[in-house]
mmCIF file of C-alpha atoms in Angstrom:
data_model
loop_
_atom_site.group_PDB
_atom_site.id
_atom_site.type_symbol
_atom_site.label_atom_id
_atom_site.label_comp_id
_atom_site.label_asym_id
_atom_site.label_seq_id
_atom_site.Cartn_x
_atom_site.Cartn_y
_atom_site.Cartn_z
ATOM 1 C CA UNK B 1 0.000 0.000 0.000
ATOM 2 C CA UNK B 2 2.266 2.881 -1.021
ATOM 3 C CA UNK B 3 0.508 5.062 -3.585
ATOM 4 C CA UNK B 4 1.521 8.416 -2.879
ATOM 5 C CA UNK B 5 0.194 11.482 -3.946
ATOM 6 C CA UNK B 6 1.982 14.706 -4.372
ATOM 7 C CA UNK B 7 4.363 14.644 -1.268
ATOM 8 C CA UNK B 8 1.947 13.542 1.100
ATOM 9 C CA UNK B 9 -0.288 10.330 1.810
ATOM 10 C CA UNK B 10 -3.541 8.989 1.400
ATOM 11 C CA UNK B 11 -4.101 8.730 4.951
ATOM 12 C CA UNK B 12 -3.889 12.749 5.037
ATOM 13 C CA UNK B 13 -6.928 14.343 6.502
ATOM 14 C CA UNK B 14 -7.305 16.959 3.759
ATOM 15 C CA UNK B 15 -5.154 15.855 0.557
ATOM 16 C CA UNK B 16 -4.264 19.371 -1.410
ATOM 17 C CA UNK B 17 -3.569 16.950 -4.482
ATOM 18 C CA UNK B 18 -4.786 18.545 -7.482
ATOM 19 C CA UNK B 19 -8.270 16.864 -8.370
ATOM 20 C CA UNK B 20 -8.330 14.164 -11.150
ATOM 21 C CA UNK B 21 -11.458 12.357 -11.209
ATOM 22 C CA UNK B 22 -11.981 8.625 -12.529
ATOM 23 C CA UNK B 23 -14.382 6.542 -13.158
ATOM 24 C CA UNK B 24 -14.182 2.608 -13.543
ATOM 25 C CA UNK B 25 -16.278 -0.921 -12.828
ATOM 26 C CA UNK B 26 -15.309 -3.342 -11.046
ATOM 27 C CA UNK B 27 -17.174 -6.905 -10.108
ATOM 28 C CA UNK B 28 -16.928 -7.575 -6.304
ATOM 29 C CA UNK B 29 -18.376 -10.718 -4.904
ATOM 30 C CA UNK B 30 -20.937 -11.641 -7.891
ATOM 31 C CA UNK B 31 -21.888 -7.347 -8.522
ATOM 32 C CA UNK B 32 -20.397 -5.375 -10.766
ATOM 33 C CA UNK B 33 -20.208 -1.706 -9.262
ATOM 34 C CA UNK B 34 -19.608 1.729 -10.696
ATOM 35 C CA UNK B 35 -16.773 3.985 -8.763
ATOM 36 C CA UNK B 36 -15.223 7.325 -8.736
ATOM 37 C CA UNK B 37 -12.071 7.803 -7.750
ATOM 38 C CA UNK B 38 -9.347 11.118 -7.127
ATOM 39 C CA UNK B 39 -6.305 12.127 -6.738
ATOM 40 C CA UNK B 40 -5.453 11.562 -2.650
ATOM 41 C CA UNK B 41 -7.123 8.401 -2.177
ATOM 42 C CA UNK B 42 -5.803 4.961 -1.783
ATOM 43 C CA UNK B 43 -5.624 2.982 -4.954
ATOM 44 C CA UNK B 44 -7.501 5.348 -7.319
ATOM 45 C CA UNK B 45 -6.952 3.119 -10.646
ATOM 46 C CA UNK B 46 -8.658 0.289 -9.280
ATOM 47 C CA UNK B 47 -9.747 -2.164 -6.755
ATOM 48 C CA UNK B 48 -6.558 -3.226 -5.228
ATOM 49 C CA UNK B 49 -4.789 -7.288 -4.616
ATOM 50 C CA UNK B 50 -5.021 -7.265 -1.149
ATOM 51 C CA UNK B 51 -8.779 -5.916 -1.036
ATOM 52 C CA UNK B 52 -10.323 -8.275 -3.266
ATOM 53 C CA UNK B 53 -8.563 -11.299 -1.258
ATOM 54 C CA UNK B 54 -9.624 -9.642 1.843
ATOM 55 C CA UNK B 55 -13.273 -9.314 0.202
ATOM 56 C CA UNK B 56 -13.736 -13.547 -0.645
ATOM 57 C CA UNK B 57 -12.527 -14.684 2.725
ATOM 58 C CA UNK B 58 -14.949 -11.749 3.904
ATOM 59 C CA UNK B 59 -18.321 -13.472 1.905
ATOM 60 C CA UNK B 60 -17.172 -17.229 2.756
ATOM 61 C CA UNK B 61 -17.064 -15.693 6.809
ATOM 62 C CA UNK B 62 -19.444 -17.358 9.535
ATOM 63 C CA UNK B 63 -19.947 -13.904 11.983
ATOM 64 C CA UNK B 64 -22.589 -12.842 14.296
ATOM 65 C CA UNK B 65 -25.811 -10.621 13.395
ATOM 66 C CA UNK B 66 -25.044 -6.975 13.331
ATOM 67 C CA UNK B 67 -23.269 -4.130 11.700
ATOM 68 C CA UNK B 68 -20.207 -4.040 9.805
ATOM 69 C CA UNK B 69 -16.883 -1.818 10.159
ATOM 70 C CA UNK B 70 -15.143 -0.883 6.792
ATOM 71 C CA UNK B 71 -12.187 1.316 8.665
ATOM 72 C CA UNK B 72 -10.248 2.677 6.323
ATOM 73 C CA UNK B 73 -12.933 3.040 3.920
ATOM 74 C CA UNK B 74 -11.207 5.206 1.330
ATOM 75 C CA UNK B 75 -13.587 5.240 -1.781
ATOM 76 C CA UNK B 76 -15.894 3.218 -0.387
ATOM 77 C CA UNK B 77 -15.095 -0.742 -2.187
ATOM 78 C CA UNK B 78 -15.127 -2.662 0.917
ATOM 79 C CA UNK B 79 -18.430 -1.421 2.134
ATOM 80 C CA UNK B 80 -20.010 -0.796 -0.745
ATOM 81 C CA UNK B 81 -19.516 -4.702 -1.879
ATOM 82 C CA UNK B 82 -20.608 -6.045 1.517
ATOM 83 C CA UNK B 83 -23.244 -3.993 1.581
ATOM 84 C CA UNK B 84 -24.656 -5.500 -1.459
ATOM 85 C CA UNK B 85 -23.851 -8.905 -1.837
ATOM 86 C CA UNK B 86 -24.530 -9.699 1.630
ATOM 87 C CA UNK B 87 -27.700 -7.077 3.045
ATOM 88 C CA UNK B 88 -25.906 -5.858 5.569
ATOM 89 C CA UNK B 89 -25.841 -2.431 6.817
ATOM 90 C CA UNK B 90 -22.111 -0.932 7.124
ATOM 91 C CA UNK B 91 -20.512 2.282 8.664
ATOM 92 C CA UNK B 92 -17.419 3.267 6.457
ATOM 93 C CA UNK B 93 -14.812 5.572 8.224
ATOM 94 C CA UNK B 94 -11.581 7.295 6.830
ATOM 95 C CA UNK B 95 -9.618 10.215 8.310
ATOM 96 C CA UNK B 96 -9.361 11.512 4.667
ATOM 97 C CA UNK B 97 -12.223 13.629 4.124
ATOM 98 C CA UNK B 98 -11.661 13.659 0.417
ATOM 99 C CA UNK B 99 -12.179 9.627 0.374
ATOM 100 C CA UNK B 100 -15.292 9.767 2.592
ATOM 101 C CA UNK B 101 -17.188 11.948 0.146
ATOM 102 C CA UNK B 102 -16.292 9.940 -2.693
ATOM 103 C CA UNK B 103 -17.234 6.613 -0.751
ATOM 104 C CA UNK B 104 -20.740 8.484 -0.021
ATOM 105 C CA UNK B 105 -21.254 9.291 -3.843
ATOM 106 C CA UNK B 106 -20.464 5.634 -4.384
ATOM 107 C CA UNK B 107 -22.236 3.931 -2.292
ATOM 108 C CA UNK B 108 -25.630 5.870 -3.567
ATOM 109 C CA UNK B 109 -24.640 5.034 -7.188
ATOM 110 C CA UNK B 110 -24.445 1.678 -6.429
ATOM 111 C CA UNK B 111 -28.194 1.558 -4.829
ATOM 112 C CA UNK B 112 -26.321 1.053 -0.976
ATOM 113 C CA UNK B 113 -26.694 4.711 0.128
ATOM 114 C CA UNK B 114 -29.410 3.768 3.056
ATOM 115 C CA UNK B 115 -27.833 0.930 4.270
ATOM 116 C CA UNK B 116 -24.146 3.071 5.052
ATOM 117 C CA UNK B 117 -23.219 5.638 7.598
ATOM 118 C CA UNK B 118 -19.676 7.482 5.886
ATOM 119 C CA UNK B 119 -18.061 9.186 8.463
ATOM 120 C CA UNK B 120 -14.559 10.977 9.477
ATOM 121 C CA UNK B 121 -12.597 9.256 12.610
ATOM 122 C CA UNK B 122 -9.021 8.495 13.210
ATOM 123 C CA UNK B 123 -8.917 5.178 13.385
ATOM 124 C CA UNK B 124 -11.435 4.367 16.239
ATOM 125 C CA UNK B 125 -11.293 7.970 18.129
ATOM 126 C CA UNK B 126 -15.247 9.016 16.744
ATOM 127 C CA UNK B 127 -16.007 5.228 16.569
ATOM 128 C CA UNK B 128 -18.691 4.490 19.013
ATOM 129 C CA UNK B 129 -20.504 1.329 18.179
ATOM 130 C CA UNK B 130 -19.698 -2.493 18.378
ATOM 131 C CA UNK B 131 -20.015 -4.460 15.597
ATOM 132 C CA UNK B 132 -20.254 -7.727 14.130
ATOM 133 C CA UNK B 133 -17.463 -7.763 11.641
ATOM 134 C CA UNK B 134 -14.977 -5.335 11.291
ATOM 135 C CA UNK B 135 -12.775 -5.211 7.878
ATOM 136 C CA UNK B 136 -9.149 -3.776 7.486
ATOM 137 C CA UNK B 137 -6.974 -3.329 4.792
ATOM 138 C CA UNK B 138 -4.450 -1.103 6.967
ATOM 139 C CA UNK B 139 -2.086 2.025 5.630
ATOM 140 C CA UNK B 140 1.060 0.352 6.073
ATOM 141 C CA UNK B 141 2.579 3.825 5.233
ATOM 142 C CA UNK B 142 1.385 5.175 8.088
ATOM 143 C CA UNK B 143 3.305 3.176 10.474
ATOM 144 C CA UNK B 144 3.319 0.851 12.493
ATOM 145 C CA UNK B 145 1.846 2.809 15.559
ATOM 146 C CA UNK B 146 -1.182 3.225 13.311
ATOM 147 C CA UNK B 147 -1.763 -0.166 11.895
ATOM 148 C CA UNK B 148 -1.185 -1.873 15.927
ATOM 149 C CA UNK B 149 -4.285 0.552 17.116
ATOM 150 C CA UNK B 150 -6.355 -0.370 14.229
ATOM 151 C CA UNK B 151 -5.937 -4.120 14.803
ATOM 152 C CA UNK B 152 -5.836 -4.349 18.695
ATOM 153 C CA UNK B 153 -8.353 -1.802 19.446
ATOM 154 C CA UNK B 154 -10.684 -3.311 17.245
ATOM 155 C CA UNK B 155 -11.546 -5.443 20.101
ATOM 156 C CA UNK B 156 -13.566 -2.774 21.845
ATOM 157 C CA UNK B 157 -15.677 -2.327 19.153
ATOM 158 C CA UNK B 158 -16.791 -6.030 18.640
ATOM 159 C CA UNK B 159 -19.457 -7.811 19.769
ATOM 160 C CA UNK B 160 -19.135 -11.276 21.317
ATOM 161 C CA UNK B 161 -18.602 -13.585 18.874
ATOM 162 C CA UNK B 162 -17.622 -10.881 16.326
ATOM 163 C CA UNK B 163 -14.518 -10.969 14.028
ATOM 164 C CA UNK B 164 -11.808 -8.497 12.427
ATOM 165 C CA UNK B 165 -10.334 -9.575 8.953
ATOM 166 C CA UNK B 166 -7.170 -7.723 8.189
ATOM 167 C CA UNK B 167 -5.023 -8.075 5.201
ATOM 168 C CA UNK B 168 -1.270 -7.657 5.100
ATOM 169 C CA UNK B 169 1.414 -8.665 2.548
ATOM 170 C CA UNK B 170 3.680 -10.609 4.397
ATOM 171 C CA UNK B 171 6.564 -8.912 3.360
ATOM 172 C CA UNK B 172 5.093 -5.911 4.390
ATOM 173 C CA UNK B 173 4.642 -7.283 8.464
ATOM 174 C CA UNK B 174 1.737 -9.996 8.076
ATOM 175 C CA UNK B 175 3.270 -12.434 10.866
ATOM 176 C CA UNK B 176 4.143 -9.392 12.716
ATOM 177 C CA UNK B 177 0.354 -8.118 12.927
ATOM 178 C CA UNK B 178 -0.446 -11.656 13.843
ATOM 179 C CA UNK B 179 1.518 -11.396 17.321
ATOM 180 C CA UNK B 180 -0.019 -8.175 17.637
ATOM 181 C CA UNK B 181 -3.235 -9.448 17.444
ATOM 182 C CA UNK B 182 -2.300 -12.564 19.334
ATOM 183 C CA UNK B 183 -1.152 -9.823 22.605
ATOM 184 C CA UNK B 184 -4.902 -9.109 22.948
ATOM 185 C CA UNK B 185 -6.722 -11.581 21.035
ATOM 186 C CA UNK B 186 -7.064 -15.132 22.403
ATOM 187 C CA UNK B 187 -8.622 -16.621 18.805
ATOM 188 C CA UNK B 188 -6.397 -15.260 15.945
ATOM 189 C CA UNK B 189 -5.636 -17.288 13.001
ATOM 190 C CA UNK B 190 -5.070 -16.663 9.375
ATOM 191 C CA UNK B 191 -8.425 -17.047 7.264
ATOM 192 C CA UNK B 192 -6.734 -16.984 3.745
ATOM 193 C CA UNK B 193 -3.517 -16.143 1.684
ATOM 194 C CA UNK B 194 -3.124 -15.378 -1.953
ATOM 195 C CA UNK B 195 0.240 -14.327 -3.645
ATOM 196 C CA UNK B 196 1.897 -13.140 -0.494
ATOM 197 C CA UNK B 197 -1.319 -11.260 1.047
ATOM 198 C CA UNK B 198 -2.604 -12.994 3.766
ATOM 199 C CA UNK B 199 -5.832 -12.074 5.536
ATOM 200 C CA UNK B 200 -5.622 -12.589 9.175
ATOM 201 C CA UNK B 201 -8.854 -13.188 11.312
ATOM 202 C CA UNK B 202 -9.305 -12.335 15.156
ATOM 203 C CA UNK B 203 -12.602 -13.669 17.273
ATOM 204 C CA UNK B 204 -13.681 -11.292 20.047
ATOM 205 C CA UNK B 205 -14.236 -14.616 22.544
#
C-alpha cells in the first residue's frame, strides 16, 4: 500500500492533491459496481490485490448478526460490496475527508446509500458502536503505531462472537500483525492467503 500522492499520503486528513477524477467498474463478490475515484485516495486506478482477497474470505465468513466496520474506507469498495452482496448495513470511516465523500457518492450510485453511515474518525477515536465484523486493509505507510491501534483496538468495538479480517502482505509485516493481534486476542488465526497477502482473522471470545 504505497501510492503516494503529491508529497503527502492517502491517509492525510485533507489531501491538497490537485483533483483528477476517474471513473471505472469493477465486479466484487458476484456485482459489478460503478466507482469514482481522485487524486489523494488509496488505490484510485482500481480495486486493489489485497482488497479483493480480503473481500472472498470476507463473503465465505461465519460472523454474528449486526453491523459491519469498513475502517479505512477510502472510496468506499469494501463497504459498498458487503453492503450489497450480503444485506448488511455498514458504517465506512476514513480520516481523509476527500475519500469519505467519494465513498458516499459511491455507495448511492451503487443503490447502498441507506444501508451506510460514511463518516470521518481516526482510526477508532469518533467510533462508538460495536459491531459484528470489522474489515481492514491497513495504511502500512502510516506506520506501524497506526496499523497496531487499528488491529488491537478493534476489540472494543466487537461484539461477542464478532470478528476483524485484516489483510497484510507478508513482506510488508503480516506475521508481525499476527503477534499483535495474538497480545490481545485469544482466537487469531489466518483465514486466507493469496500471492503473499494474507488475511488474518481475530474472534472477540
Amino acid at each position: 500500500m504505497t501510492e503516494k500522492i503529491s508529497g503527502e499520503q492517502y491517509f492525510t486528513a485533507q489531501p491538497d492533491a490537485a483533483h483528477d477524477y476517474q471513473n471505472f467498474d469493477f465486479e466484487l463478490l458476484g456485482n459489478n459496481l460503478h466507482f469514482t475515484t481522485d487524486a489523494g485516495v488509496f488505490s484510485k486506478r482500481t480495486v486493489d490485490f489485497g482488497t479483493r482477497t480480503m473481500l472472498s474470505v470476507a463473503a465465505e465468513t461465519d460472523f454474528p448478526a449486526g453491523r459491519v466496520l469498513d475502517l479505512g474506507t477510502g472510496y468506499g469498495p469494501v463497504g459498498i460490496a458487503i453492503a450489497k452482496a450480503l444485506n448488511k448495513n455498514v458504517d465506512m470511516v476514513d480520516v481523509n475527508q476527500r475519500a469519505l465523500d467519494l465513498a458516499q457518492k459511491n455507495a448511492n450510485k451503487n443503490g447502498v446509500g441507506s444501508q451506510v453511515k460514511v463518516f470521518q474518525s481516526n482510526i477508532y477515536e469518533d467510533v462508538q458502536d460495536q459491531y459484528a465484523l470489522i474489515l481492514v486493509n491497513p495504511p502500512i505507510r502510516a506506520g506501524k503505531q497506526v496499523v497496531t491501534a487499528m488491529l488491537q483496538e478493534a476489540k472494543n468495538h466487537l461484539l461477542p462472537g464478532g470478528k476483524l479480517l485484516a489483510v497484510l502482505q507478508k513482506k510488508q509485516g503480516a506475521p508481525s500483525a499476527r503477534k499483535n493481534l495474538e497480545a490481545v486476542f485469544n482466537d487469531v488465526s489466518i483465514a486466507g492467503k493469496n500471492k503473499g497477502y494474507y488475511v488474518l482473522e481475530a474472534v472477540n471470545g
